Amino acid sequence: MKDNKMTPVELRATWGLGTVFSLRMLGMFMVLPILTTYGMALQGASETLIGLAVGIYGLAQAIFQIPFGLLSDRIGRKPLIVGGLLLFVLGSIIAACTESIWGIILGRALQGSGAIAAAVMALLSDLTREQNRTKAMAFIGISFGINFAIAMVVGPIFTHALGLHALFWMIAILASLGIVITLLVVPSASHHVLNRESGMVKGNFRKVLANSRLVKLNIGIFCLHVLLMSSFVALPGQFEQAGFPAPEHWKVYLATMLIAFAGVVPFIIYAEVKRRMKRVFVGCVGMIVVAEIVLWGAAGHFWTLVVGVQLFLFAFNLMEAILPSLVSKESPAGYKGTAMGLYSTSQFLGVAVGGSMGGWVFGHFDAQTAFLVGAIIAAAWLFVSMTMQEPPYVSSLRLVLSDAALAAPDLEQRLKAQPGVNSVFIVPEEKSAYIKIDSKVTSRPELEALLGSC
């Protein structure tokens, strides 16, 4: 039986990498609620170019996400993380020094090109033991939602007080702090752990892309971020039209995010414990359809806009919690890391399309049309979501195999015969067994005991 208490090295790795990831995500999200209003003062700015500035970050992320993840296996995790953060700092400085919208677009593209998420997860995998890896990765996952909420509040306050250029300087400082933490706080890994549950494997992409259940989830995260970006390109101007000035927008975001965070917890528990994930998922998409319709019909009425934002953020935060869990459940044993890599790429493609499309529609038509397009996209997504099947309620494990276990001729059959085991994928050259289990029926210690008897 292995000790489940995290070691000092594991704690440093978890907190250090979690902080690095958080600082970078803050820099990404703080720009979202303010660029449409404060960015219009830049030379050459238009709604279309503002949308491009929002979306080009996601495009760069989508392009470099998978290549950087694979490259970290060759050049090392820390060098790639530091290099990605340096690109982020450079992009932030360019955006801070420019007076032109094109400088902001260039800076945002450089920010996005420093795609370090896969390398962060890979280093975390190198530095944590199997029994503690899920806890460490859950910490980083939770930080995503918290950072989104903080950024939506801090961005408008900071920009009103010191200006858009100062915001980008602060983002550069945060990323620089991330470099210092990576070099001085995060432990160095003595060796790379090839873990197919957290890292991408080059030859695995075809099988993941051919999995229709995972494709529908990738469509889901793509649509979610298309709607997020397009809505927030149009939303700040609507609040101003309703007589609510830009410096006060953070109050709406703070109140709605707090309500959303408090409200989603029972639904997450219901989806996971009661095993009703499809019902909750479809309900969320339906709520987003309603939110976009409410925003479309708001026509500058403040409280109607607030209701639309509340509905959207409630569904968004719930989706952000359950979508990664669905990907984990639906991915074949040994393919979770690759599935999550393609999922993240779909997410950032959604950022790219949503920002660019929202800006173009807003610039050529108006905000109401942007929300109407969002409602149409959400309705199409609702149709796709209704064709989904209930997922298998399983967890992913990676067990390290001893030489004696590998030599056992009936190892795979013995593992599959264990009650609660859904599927088994053994990779002898990695001395690993990737297993999907129903955690209500069996557990890691029971399977480790079984392997110990081989």
PDB file of N, CA, C and O in Angstrom, residues 277-318:
ATOM      1  N   MET A 277     -24.660  13.060 -15.937  1.00  0.00           N
ATOM      2  CA  MET A 277     -23.850  14.078 -16.603  1.00  0.00           C
ATOM      3  C   MET A 277     -24.486  14.550 -17.913  1.00  0.00           C
ATOM      4  O   MET A 277     -24.430  15.731 -18.238  1.00  0.00           O
ATOM      5  N   LYS A 278     -25.076  13.640 -18.652  1.00  0.00           N
ATOM      6  CA  LYS A 278     -25.691  14.073 -19.902  1.00  0.00           C
ATOM      7  C   LYS A 278     -26.831  15.045 -19.634  1.00  0.00           C
ATOM      8  O   LYS A 278     -26.969  16.060 -20.321  1.00  0.00           O
ATOM      9  N   ARG A 279     -27.647  14.756 -18.643  1.00  0.00           N
ATOM     10  CA  ARG A 279     -28.763  15.636 -18.312  1.00  0.00           C
ATOM     11  C   ARG A 279     -28.270  17.038 -17.946  1.00  0.00           C
ATOM     12  O   ARG A 279     -28.822  18.047 -18.408  1.00  0.00           O
ATOM     13  N   VAL A 280     -27.235  17.101 -17.116  1.00  0.00           N
ATOM     14  CA  VAL A 280     -26.689  18.397 -16.715  1.00  0.00           C
ATOM     15  C   VAL A 280     -26.054  19.100 -17.915  1.00  0.00           C
ATOM     16  O   VAL A 280     -26.218  20.315 -18.101  1.00  0.00           O
ATOM     17  N   PHE A 281     -25.348  18.347 -18.742  1.00  0.00           N
ATOM     18  CA  PHE A 281     -24.686  18.914 -19.915  1.00  0.00           C
ATOM     19  C   PHE A 281     -25.713  19.550 -20.859  1.00  0.00           C
ATOM     20  O   PHE A 281     -25.570  20.707 -21.261  1.00  0.00           O
ATOM     21  N   VAL A 282     -26.733  18.805 -21.212  1.00  0.00           N
ATOM     22  CA  VAL A 282     -27.762  19.323 -22.124  1.00  0.00           C
ATOM     23  C   VAL A 282     -28.470  20.525 -21.497  1.00  0.00           C
ATOM     24  O   VAL A 282     -28.778  21.514 -22.179  1.00  0.00           O
ATOM     25  N   GLY A 283     -28.718  20.451 -20.191  1.00  0.00           N
ATOM     26  CA  GLY A 283     -29.338  21.584 -19.507  1.00  0.00           C
ATOM     27  C   GLY A 283     -28.492  22.840 -19.582  1.00  0.00           C
ATOM     28  O   GLY A 283     -29.016  23.953 -19.755  1.00  0.00           O
ATOM     29  N   CYS A 284     -27.165  22.680 -19.455  1.00  0.00           N
ATOM     30  CA  CYS A 284     -26.254  23.824 -19.567  1.00  0.00           C
ATOM     31  C   CYS A 284     -26.320  24.457 -20.957  1.00  0.00           C
ATOM     32  O   CYS A 284     -26.374  25.688 -21.083  1.00  0.00           O
ATOM     33  N   VAL A 285     -26.294  23.628 -21.981  1.00  0.00           N
ATOM     34  CA  VAL A 285     -26.358  24.168 -23.339  1.00  0.00           C
ATOM     35  C   VAL A 285     -27.684  24.890 -23.553  1.00  0.00           C
ATOM     36  O   VAL A 285     -27.735  25.974 -24.155  1.00  0.00           O
ATOM     37  N   GLY A 286     -28.759  24.313 -23.049  1.00  0.00           N
ATOM     38  CA  GLY A 286     -30.050  24.979 -23.149  1.00  0.00           C
ATOM     39  C   GLY A 286     -30.059  26.322 -22.440  1.00  0.00           C
ATOM     40  O   GLY A 286     -30.639  27.306 -22.936  1.00  0.00           O
ATOM     41  N   MET A 287     -29.403  26.399 -21.283  1.00  0.00           N
ATOM     42  CA  MET A 287     -29.314  27.663 -20.553  1.00  0.00           C
ATOM     43  C   MET A 287     -28.532  28.703 -21.345  1.00  0.00           C
ATOM     44  O   MET A 287     -28.868  29.899 -21.329  1.00  0.00           O
ATOM     45  N   ILE A 288     -27.475  28.275 -22.044  1.00  0.00           N
ATOM     46  CA  ILE A 288     -26.698  29.207 -22.861  1.00  0.00           C
ATOM     47  C   ILE A 288     -27.545  29.726 -24.020  1.00  0.00           C
ATOM     48  O   ILE A 288     -27.462  30.913 -24.376  1.00  0.00           O
ATOM     49  N   VAL A 289     -28.371  28.866 -24.615  1.00  0.00           N
ATOM     50  CA  VAL A 289     -29.289  29.330 -25.665  1.00  0.00           C
ATOM     51  C   VAL A 289     -30.187  30.429 -25.110  1.00  0.00           C
ATOM     52  O   VAL A 289     -30.360  31.497 -25.727  1.00  0.00           O
ATOM     53  N   VAL A 290     -30.760  30.190 -23.932  1.00  0.00           N
ATOM     54  CA  VAL A 290     -31.643  31.185 -23.304  1.00  0.00           C
ATOM     55  C   VAL A 290     -30.871  32.462 -23.002  1.00  0.00           C
ATOM     56  O   VAL A 290     -31.370  33.583 -23.233  1.00  0.00           O
ATOM     57  N   ALA A 291     -29.629  32.327 -22.494  1.00  0.00           N
ATOM     58  CA  ALA A 291     -28.818  33.510 -22.168  1.00  0.00           C
ATOM     59  C   ALA A 291     -28.569  34.373 -23.399  1.00  0.00           C
ATOM     60  O   ALA A 291     -28.696  35.610 -23.347  1.00  0.00           O
ATOM     61  N   GLU A 292     -28.233  33.736 -24.512  1.00  0.00           N
ATOM     62  CA  GLU A 292     -27.973  34.506 -25.738  1.00  0.00           C
ATOM     63  C   GLU A 292     -29.250  35.186 -26.243  1.00  0.00           C
ATOM     64  O   GLU A 292     -29.212  36.313 -26.736  1.00  0.00           O
ATOM     65  N   ILE A 293     -30.386  34.508 -26.107  1.00  0.00           N
ATOM     66  CA  ILE A 293     -31.656  35.113 -26.522  1.00  0.00           C
ATOM     67  C   ILE A 293     -31.997  36.306 -25.618  1.00  0.00           C
ATOM     68  O   ILE A 293     -32.456  37.354 -26.100  1.00  0.00           O
ATOM     69  N   VAL A 294     -31.765  36.169 -24.317  1.00  0.00           N
ATOM     70  CA  VAL A 294     -32.010  37.276 -23.383  1.00  0.00           C
ATOM     71  C   VAL A 294     -31.118  38.468 -23.735  1.00  0.00           C
ATOM     72  O   VAL A 294     -31.581  39.621 -23.767  1.00  0.00           O
ATOM     73  N   LEU A 295     -29.833  38.216 -23.997  1.00  0.00           N
ATOM     74  CA  LEU A 295     -28.915  39.299 -24.363  1.00  0.00           C
ATOM     75  C   LEU A 295     -29.318  39.926 -25.696  1.00  0.00           C
ATOM     76  O   LEU A 295     -29.222  41.143 -25.875  1.00  0.00           O
ATOM     77  N   TRP A 296     -29.788  39.117 -26.618  1.00  0.00           N
ATOM     78  CA  TRP A 296     -30.247  39.621 -27.918  1.00  0.00           C
ATOM     79  C   TRP A 296     -31.432  40.578 -27.745  1.00  0.00           C
ATOM     80  O   TRP A 296     -31.507  41.628 -28.393  1.00  0.00           O
ATOM     81  N   GLY A 297     -32.342  40.236 -26.848  1.00  0.00           N
ATOM     82  CA  GLY A 297     -33.530  41.065 -26.663  1.00  0.00           C
ATOM     83  C   GLY A 297     -33.376  42.163 -25.632  1.00  0.00           C
ATOM     84  O   GLY A 297     -34.329  42.916 -25.387  1.00  0.00           O
ATOM     85  N   ALA A 298     -32.186  42.296 -25.015  1.00  0.00           N
ATOM     86  CA  ALA A 298     -32.018  43.277 -23.938  1.00  0.00           C
ATOM     87  C   ALA A 298     -32.148  44.708 -24.429  1.00  0.00           C
ATOM     88  O   ALA A 298     -32.713  45.565 -23.743  1.00  0.00           O
ATOM     89  N   ALA A 299     -31.617  44.994 -25.615  1.00  0.00           N
ATOM     90  CA  ALA A 299     -31.744  46.324 -26.235  1.00  0.00           C
ATOM     91  C   ALA A 299     -31.365  47.456 -25.279  1.00  0.00           C
ATOM     92  O   ALA A 299     -32.059  48.469 -25.171  1.00  0.00           O
ATOM     93  N   GLY A 300     -30.255  47.251 -24.564  1.00  0.00           N
ATOM     94  CA  GLY A 300     -29.763  48.324 -23.695  1.00  0.00           C
ATOM     95  C   GLY A 300     -30.436  48.423 -22.341  1.00  0.00           C
ATOM     96  O   GLY A 300     -30.205  49.391 -21.615  1.00  0.00           O
ATOM     97  N   HIS A 301     -31.268  47.470 -21.957  1.00  0.00           N
ATOM     98  CA  HIS A 301     -31.892  47.466 -20.634  1.00  0.00           C
ATOM     99  C   HIS A 301     -30.951  46.788 -19.644  1.00  0.00           C
ATOM    100  O   HIS A 301     -30.625  45.604 -19.791  1.00  0.00           O
ATOM    101  N   PHE A 302     -30.532  47.527 -18.636  1.00  0.00           N
ATOM    102  CA  PHE A 302     -29.474  47.078 -17.736  1.00  0.00           C
ATOM    103  C   PHE A 302     -29.790  45.740 -17.064  1.00  0.00           C
ATOM    104  O   PHE A 302     -28.983  44.797 -17.115  1.00  0.00           O
ATOM    105  N   TRP A 303     -30.946  45.613 -16.415  1.00  0.00           N
ATOM    106  CA  TRP A 303     -31.217  44.413 -15.642  1.00  0.00           C
ATOM    107  C   TRP A 303     -31.433  43.195 -16.533  1.00  0.00           C
ATOM    108  O   TRP A 303     -31.139  42.064 -16.143  1.00  0.00           O
ATOM    109  N   THR A 304     -31.919  43.423 -17.735  1.00  0.00           N
ATOM    110  CA  THR A 304     -32.030  42.305 -18.677  1.00  0.00           C
ATOM    111  C   THR A 304     -30.652  41.806 -19.065  1.00  0.00           C
ATOM    112  O   THR A 304     -30.421  40.597 -19.182  1.00  0.00           O
ATOM    113  N   LEU A 305     -29.712  42.739 -19.266  1.00  0.00           N
ATOM    114  CA  LEU A 305     -28.328  42.351 -19.565  1.00  0.00           C
ATOM    115  C   LEU A 305     -27.728  41.561 -18.404  1.00  0.00           C
ATOM    116  O   LEU A 305     -27.037  40.556 -18.615  1.00  0.00           O
ATOM    117  N   VAL A 306     -28.006  42.010 -17.172  1.00  0.00           N
ATOM    118  CA  VAL A 306     -27.470  41.314 -15.997  1.00  0.00           C
ATOM    119  C   VAL A 306     -28.007  39.882 -15.934  1.00  0.00           C
ATOM    120  O   VAL A 306     -27.254  38.935 -15.660  1.00  0.00           O
ATOM    121  N   VAL A 307     -29.303  39.712 -16.201  1.00  0.00           N
ATOM    122  CA  VAL A 307     -29.888  38.372 -16.201  1.00  0.00           C
ATOM    123  C   VAL A 307     -29.221  37.490 -17.257  1.00  0.00           C
ATOM    124  O   VAL A 307     -28.876  36.325 -17.009  1.00  0.00           O
ATOM    125  N   GLY A 308     -29.006  38.046 -18.455  1.00  0.00           N
ATOM    126  CA  GLY A 308     -28.340  37.288 -19.516  1.00  0.00           C
ATOM    127  C   GLY A 308     -26.931  36.878 -19.129  1.00  0.00           C
ATOM    128  O   GLY A 308     -26.513  35.731 -19.362  1.00  0.00           O
ATOM    129  N   VAL A 309     -26.182  37.816 -18.538  1.00  0.00           N
ATOM    130  CA  VAL A 309     -24.812  37.522 -18.098  1.00  0.00           C
ATOM    131  C   VAL A 309     -24.817  36.451 -17.016  1.00  0.00           C
ATOM    132  O   VAL A 309     -23.994  35.529 -17.015  1.00  0.00           O
ATOM    133  N   GLN A 310     -25.773  36.563 -16.059  1.00  0.00           N
ATOM    134  CA  GLN A 310     -25.843  35.577 -14.979  1.00  0.00           C
ATOM    135  C   GLN A 310     -26.108  34.178 -15.515  1.00  0.00           C
ATOM    136  O   GLN A 310     -25.449  33.210 -15.118  1.00  0.00           O
ATOM    137  N   LEU A 311     -27.059  34.055 -16.421  1.00  0.00           N
ATOM    138  CA  LEU A 311     -27.356  32.753 -17.005  1.00  0.00           C
ATOM    139  C   LEU A 311     -26.148  32.206 -17.754  1.00  0.00           C
ATOM    140  O   LEU A 311     -25.818  31.020 -17.634  1.00  0.00           O
ATOM    141  N   PHE A 312     -25.489  33.074 -18.522  1.00  0.00           N
ATOM    142  CA  PHE A 312     -24.348  32.612 -19.309  1.00  0.00           C
ATOM    143  C   PHE A 312     -23.209  32.151 -18.410  1.00  0.00           C
ATOM    144  O   PHE A 312     -22.647  31.065 -18.619  1.00  0.00           O
ATOM    145  N   LEU A 313     -22.850  32.961 -17.404  1.00  0.00           N
ATOM    146  CA  LEU A 313     -21.711  32.617 -16.557  1.00  0.00           C
ATOM    147  C   LEU A 313     -22.005  31.400 -15.683  1.00  0.00           C
ATOM    148  O   LEU A 313     -21.092  30.623 -15.379  1.00  0.00           O
ATOM    149  N   PHE A 314     -23.253  31.224 -15.282  1.00  0.00           N
ATOM    150  CA  PHE A 314     -23.604  30.021 -14.529  1.00  0.00           C
ATOM    151  C   PHE A 314     -23.344  28.783 -15.387  1.00  0.00           C
ATOM    152  O   PHE A 314     -22.668  27.838 -14.956  1.00  0.00           O
ATOM    153  N   ALA A 315     -23.877  28.791 -16.607  1.00  0.00           N
ATOM    154  CA  ALA A 315     -23.691  27.646 -17.492  1.00  0.00           C
ATOM    155  C   ALA A 315     -22.228  27.483 -17.884  1.00  0.00           C
ATOM    156  O   ALA A 315     -21.718  26.352 -17.956  1.00  0.00           O
ATOM    157  N   PHE A 316     -21.513  28.594 -18.106  1.00  0.00           N
ATOM    158  CA  PHE A 316     -20.108  28.528 -18.505  1.00  0.00           C
ATOM    159  C   PHE A 316     -19.270  27.862 -17.415  1.00  0.00           C
ATOM    160  O   PHE A 316     -18.465  26.963 -17.701  1.00  0.00           O
ATOM    161  N   ASN A 317     -19.433  28.296 -16.171  1.00  0.00           N
ATOM    162  CA  ASN A 317     -18.629  27.727 -15.086  1.00  0.00           C
ATOM    163  C   ASN A 317     -18.951  26.258 -14.849  1.00  0.00           C
ATOM    164  O   ASN A 317     -18.056  25.460 -14.550  1.00  0.00           O
ATOM    165  N   LEU A 318     -20.219  25.887 -15.001  1.00  0.00           N
ATOM    166  CA  LEU A 318     -20.581  24.482 -14.844  1.00  0.00           C
ATOM    167  C   LEU A 318     -19.989  23.643 -15.969  1.00  0.00           C
ATOM    168  O   LEU A 318     -19.460  22.544 -15.741  1.00  0.00           O
TER     169      LEU A 318
END
